[in-house]
Coordinates of C-alpha atoms in Angstrom, one line a residue:
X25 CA -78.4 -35.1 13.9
X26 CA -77.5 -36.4 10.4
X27 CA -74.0 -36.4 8.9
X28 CA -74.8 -33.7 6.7
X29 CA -76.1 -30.8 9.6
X30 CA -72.8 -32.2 11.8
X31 CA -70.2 -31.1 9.3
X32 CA -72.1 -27.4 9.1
X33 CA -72.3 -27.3 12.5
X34 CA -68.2 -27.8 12.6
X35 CA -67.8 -25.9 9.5
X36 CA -69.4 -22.9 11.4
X37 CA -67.5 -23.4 14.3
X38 CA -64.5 -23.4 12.4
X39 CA -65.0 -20.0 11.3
X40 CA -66.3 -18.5 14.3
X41 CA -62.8 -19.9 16.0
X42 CA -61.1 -18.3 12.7
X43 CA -63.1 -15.1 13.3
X44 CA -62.4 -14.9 17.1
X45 CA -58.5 -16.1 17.1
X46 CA -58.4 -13.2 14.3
X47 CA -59.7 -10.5 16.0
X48 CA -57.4 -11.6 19.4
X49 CA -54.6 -11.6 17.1
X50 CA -55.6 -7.7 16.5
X51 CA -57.2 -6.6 20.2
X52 CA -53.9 -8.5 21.7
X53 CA -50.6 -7.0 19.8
X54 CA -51.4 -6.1 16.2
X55 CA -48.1 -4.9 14.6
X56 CA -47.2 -1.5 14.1
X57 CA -44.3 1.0 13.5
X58 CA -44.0 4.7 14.1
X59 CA -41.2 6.5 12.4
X60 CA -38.8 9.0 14.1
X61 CA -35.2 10.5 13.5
X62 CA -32.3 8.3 14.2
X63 CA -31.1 7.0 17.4
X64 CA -29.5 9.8 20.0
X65 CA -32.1 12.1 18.9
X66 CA -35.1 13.4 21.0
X67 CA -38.0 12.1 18.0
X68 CA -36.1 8.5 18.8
X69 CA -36.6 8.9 22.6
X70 CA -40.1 10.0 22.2
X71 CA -41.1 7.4 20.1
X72 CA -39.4 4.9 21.9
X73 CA -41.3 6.1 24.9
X74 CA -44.8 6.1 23.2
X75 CA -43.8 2.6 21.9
X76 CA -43.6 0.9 25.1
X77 CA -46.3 2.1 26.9
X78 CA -48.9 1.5 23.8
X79 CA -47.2 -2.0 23.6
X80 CA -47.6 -2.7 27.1
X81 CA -51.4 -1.7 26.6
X82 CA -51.8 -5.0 24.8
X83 CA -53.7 -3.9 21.8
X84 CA -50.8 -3.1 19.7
X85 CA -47.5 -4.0 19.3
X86 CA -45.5 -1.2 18.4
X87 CA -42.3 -0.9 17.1
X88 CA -39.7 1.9 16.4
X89 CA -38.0 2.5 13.0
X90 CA -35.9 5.4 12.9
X91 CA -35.2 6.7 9.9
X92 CA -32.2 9.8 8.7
X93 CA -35.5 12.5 9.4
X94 CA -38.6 13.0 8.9
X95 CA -38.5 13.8 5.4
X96 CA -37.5 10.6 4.5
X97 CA -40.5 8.7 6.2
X98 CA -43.6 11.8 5.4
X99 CA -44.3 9.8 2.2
X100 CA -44.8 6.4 4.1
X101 CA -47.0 8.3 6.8
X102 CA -49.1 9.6 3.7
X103 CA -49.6 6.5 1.8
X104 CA -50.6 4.4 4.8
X105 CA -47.4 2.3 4.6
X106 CA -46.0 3.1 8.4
X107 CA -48.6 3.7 10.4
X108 CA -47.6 6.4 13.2
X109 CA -44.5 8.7 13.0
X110 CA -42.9 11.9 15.4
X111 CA -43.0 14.9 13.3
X112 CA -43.4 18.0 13.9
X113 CA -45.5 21.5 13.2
X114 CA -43.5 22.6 10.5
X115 CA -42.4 20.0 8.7
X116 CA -46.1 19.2 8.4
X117 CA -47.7 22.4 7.5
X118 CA -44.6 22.0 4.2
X119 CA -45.6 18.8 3.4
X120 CA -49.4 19.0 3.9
X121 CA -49.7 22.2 1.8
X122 CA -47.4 21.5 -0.5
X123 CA -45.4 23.3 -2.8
X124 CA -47.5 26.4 -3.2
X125 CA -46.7 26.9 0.5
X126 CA -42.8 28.6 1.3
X127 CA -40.2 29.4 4.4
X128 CA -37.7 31.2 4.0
X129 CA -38.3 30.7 0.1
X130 CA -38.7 26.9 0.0
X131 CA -40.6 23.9 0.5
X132 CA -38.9 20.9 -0.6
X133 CA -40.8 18.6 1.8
X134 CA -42.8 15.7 -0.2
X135 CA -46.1 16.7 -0.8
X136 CA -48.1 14.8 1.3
X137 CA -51.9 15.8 1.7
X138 CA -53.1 12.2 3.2
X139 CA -51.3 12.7 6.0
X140 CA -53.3 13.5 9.7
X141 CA -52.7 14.3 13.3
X142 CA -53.4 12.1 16.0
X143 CA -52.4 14.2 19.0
X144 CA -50.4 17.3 19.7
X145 CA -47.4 16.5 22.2
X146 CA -44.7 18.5 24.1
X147 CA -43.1 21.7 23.0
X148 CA -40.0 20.5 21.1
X149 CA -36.7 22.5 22.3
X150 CA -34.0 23.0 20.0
X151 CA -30.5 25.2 20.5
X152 CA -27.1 26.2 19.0
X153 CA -24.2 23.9 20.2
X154 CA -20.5 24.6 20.2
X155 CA -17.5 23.5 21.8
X156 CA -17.5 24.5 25.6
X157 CA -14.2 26.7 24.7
X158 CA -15.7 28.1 21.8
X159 CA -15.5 31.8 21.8
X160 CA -19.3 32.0 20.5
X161 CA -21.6 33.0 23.5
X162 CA -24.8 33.9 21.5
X163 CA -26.2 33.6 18.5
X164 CA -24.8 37.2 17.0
X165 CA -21.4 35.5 17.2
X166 CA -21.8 33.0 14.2
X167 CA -21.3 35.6 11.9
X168 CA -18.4 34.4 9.5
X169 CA -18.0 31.1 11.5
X170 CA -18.2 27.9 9.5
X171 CA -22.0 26.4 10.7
X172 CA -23.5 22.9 9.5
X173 CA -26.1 23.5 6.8
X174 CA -27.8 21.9 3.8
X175 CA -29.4 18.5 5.6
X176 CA -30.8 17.2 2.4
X177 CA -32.0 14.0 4.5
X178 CA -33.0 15.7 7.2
X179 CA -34.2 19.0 6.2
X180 CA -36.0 20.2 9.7
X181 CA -32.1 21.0 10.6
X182 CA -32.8 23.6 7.5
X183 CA -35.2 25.3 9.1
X184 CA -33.8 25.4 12.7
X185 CA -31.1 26.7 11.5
X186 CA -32.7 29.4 9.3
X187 CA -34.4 30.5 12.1
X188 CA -31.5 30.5 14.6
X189 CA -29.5 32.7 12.1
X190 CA -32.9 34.9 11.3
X191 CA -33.8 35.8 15.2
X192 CA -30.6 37.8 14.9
X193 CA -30.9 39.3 11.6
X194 CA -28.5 36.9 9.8
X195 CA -29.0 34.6 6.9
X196 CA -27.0 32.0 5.2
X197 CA -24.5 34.1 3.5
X198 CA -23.5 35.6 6.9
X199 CA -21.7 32.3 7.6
X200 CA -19.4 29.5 6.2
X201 CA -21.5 26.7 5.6
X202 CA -20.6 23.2 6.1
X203 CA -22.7 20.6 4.5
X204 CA -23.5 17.7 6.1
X205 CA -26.9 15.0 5.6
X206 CA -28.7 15.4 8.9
X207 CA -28.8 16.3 12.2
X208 CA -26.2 13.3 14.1
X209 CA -23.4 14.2 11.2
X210 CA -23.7 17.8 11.9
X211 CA -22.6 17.2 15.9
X212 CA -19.8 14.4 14.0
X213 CA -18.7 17.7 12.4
X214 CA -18.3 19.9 15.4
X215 CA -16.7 17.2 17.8
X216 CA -14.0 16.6 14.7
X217 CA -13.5 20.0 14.6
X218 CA -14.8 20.6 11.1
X219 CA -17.6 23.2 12.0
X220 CA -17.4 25.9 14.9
X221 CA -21.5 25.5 15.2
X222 CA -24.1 23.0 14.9
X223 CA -27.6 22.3 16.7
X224 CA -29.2 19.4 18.6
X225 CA -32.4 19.1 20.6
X226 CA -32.3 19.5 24.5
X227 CA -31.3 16.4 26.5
X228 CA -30.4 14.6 23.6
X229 CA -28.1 11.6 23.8
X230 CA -25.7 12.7 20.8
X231 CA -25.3 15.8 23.2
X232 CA -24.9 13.8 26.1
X233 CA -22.1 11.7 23.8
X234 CA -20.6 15.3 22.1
X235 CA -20.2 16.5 25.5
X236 CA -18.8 13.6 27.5
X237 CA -15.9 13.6 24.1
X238 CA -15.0 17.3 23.7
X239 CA -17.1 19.3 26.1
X240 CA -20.2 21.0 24.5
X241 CA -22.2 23.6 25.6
X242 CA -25.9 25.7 24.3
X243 CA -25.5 29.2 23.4
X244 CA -28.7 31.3 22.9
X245 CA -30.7 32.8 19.9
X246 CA -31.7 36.9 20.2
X247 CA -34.5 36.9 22.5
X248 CA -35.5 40.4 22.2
X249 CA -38.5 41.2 20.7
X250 CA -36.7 42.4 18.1
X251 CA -35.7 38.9 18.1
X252 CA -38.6 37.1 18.7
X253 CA -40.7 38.9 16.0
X254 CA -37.9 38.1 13.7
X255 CA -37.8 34.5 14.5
X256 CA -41.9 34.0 14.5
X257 CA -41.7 36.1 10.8
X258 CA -39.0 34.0 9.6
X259 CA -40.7 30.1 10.5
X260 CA -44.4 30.3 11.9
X261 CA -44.7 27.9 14.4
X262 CA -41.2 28.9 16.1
X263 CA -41.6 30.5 19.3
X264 CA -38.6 31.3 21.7
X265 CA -38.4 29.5 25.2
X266 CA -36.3 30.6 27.9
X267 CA -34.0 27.4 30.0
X268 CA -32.4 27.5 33.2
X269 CA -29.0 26.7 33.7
X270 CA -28.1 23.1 34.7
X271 CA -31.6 21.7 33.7
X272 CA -30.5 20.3 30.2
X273 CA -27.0 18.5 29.6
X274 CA -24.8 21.5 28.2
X275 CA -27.1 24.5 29.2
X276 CA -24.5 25.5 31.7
X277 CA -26.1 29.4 31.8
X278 CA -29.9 30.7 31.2
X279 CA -30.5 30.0 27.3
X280 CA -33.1 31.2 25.1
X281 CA -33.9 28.1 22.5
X282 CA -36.5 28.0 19.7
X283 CA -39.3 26.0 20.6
X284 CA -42.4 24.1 18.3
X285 CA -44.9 21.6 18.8
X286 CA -43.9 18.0 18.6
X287 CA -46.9 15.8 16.7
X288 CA -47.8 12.0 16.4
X289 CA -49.0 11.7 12.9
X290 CA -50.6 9.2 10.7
X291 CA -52.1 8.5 7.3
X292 CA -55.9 9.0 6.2
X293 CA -55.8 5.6 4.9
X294 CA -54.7 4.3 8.4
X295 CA -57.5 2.0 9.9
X296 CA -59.9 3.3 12.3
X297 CA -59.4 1.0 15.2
X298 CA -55.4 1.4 14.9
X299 CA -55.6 5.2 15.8
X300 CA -58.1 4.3 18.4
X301 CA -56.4 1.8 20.1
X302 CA -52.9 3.9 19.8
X303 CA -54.3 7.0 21.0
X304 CA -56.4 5.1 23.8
X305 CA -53.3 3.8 25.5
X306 CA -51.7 7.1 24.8
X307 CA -54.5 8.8 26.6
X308 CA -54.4 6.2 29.4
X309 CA -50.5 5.8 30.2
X310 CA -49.7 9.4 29.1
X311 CA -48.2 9.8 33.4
X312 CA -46.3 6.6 32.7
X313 CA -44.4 9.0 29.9
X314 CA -42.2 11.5 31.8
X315 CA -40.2 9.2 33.7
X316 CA -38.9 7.8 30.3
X317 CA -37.1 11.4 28.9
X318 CA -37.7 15.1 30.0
X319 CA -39.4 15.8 26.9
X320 CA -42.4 13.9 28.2
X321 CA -43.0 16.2 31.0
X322 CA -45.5 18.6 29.1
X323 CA -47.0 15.8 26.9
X324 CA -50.0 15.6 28.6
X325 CA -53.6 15.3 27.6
X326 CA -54.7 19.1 27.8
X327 CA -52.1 19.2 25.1
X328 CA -53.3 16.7 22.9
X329 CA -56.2 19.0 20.8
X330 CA -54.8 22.6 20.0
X331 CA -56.9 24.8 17.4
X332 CA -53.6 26.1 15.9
X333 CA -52.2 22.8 14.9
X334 CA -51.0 22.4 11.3
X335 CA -52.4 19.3 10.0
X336 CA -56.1 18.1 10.6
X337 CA -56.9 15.3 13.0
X338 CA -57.5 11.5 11.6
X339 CA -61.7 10.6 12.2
X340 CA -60.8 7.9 14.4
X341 CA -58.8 10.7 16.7
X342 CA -61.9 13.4 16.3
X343 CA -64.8 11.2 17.5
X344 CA -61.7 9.8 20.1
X345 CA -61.8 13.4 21.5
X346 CA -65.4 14.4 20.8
X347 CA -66.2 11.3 23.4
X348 CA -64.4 12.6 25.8
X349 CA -65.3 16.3 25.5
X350 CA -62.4 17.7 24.5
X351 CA -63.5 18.8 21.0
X352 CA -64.7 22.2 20.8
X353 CA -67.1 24.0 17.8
X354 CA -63.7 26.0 17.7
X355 CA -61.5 22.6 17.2
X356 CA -64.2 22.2 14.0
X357 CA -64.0 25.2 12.7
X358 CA -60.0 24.5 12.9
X359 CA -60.6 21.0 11.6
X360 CA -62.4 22.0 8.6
X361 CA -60.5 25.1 7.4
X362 CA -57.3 22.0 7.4
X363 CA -59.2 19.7 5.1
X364 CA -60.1 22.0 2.4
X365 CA -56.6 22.9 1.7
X366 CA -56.7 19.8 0.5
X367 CA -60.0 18.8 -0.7

């Protein structure tokens, strides 16, 4: 073999070591991050949750980076700058249409019409929270009592609260609003005694905290179907969901709560093979998931594809779910209707 031919011949295995250590670096823990809400909240515990067990699947490494809500991360799930994020239905059907598209008179999510949906997970449970002593039992008892409101960073408190006050025929103006950023300062406010009622999602551990300092409890929206229709007019997507006593920290009698799908979401411009290999261990370890937080327990895979989801599904996650089966002409039909809102 003559000089010349040997150094090729190492020059070629050179790259095809380059190559292969490359692609390891990828198939073995490529680096990712998936946005939620702050620590203490349920979006934090969820993706937490979905963080370990597509880390411990070995093909990503995934990270959690909470953010004040999901407002403030939408525009980094759209550009392709974070890869993953917790969202959920109606933030996303605000920020995918865009401002053409209103509750309750406004939209003032970022327009964001490169985001898509990787899976469909758990109903998402959120209530009314006072002080255990309060005199407020229900939902018709806010009227003239100061309430948290505004959330300019985390403006999915907007809405929940919206539709708490609209299931019983209230609006804003009913009550004393106390302005606070996002969801955690709104609990601040109520264990300081500045506000007579906030919200917080089920289970969460700034509940757990609020309760362990002052003594918290749920109280209930109208669940009537007086109510109901009034809550479903008010935010489509909100849906009312009945809890038994004792099975949530503070839900200490039957409450009705205002329930909505929690989604994983990513960007159009996200890589093929990261939604793959994300939603594969998803798909895989989803029974791993409910020993982690209680919110896990309906996140399973009959869950995962829903023809009444708000945001249409990455390619990577449509040929993921066309493999298996799982994608119906319906879920087309559903798929294709999304995309042309925004062409």
């Amino acid at each position: 073999m003559s000089r010349r031919s040997g150094c090729r011949g190492l020059a070629v295995i050179a790259a095809l070591a380059l190559a292969l250590s490359a692609t390891q670096a990828v198939a073995q823990g490529q680096a990712v991050s998936i946005g939620t809400n702050p620590p203490g909240s349920v979006f934090y515990s969820v993706g937490s949750g979905l963080a370990k067990v597509v880390s411990d699947s070995g093909k990503l490494r995934m990270a959690v980076q909470p953010y004040a809500g999901s407002s403030t991360f939408i525009p980094l799930l759209n550009s392709g700058e974070m890869e993953f994020g917790v969202v959920n239905a109606v933030d996303m059907a605000l920020a995918y249409r865009g401002p053409g598209f209103k509750i309750g008179g406004r939209n003032p999510f970022p327009h964001a019409p490169g985001t898509r949906l990787v899976m469909r997970g758990s109903p998402f449970l959120v209530s009314l929270l006072v002080r255990k002593d309060s005199p407020i039992r229900s939902v018709h008892d806010v009227k003239g009592k100061r309430m948290t409101g505004e959330y300019p960073a985390h403006l999915a408190v907007w809405y929940n609260m919206f539709g708490h006050l609209a299931s019983a025929g209230l609006t804003w103006s009913d009550v004393k609003v106390v302005p606070v950023p996002a969801i955690n300062e709104g609990v601040d406010a109520l264990v300081q005694g500045r506000a007579d009622v906030t919200e917080y999602a089920l289970n969460a551990a700034k509940v757990k905290e609020a309760d362990a300092a002052v003594g918290v409890r749920h109280v209930s929206i109208d669940c009537s179907p007086e109510g109901e229709r009034r809550l479903r007019a008010a935010v489509p997507g909100y849906y009312p969901r009945m809890v038994k006593a004792g099975t949530a920290t503070a839900v200490i009698e039957d409450t009705c709560v205002i329930a909505y799908d929690l989604y994983v979401a990513t960007g159009k411009a996200v890589p093929d093979a990261l939604v793959d290999n994300a939603l594969r261990a998803v798909w895989d370890g989803v029974d791993k998931l409910p020993a982690m937080h209680p919110v896990f327990k309906e996140f399973s895979r009959d869950r995962f594809v829903d023809v009444d989801t708000t945001l249409p599904y990455h390619p990577a996650a449509v040929r993921f779910y066309r493999e298996r089966g799982v994608w119906t002409p319906q879920m087309e039909q559903a798929q294709q209707k999304l995309l042309s809102v925004n062409p």
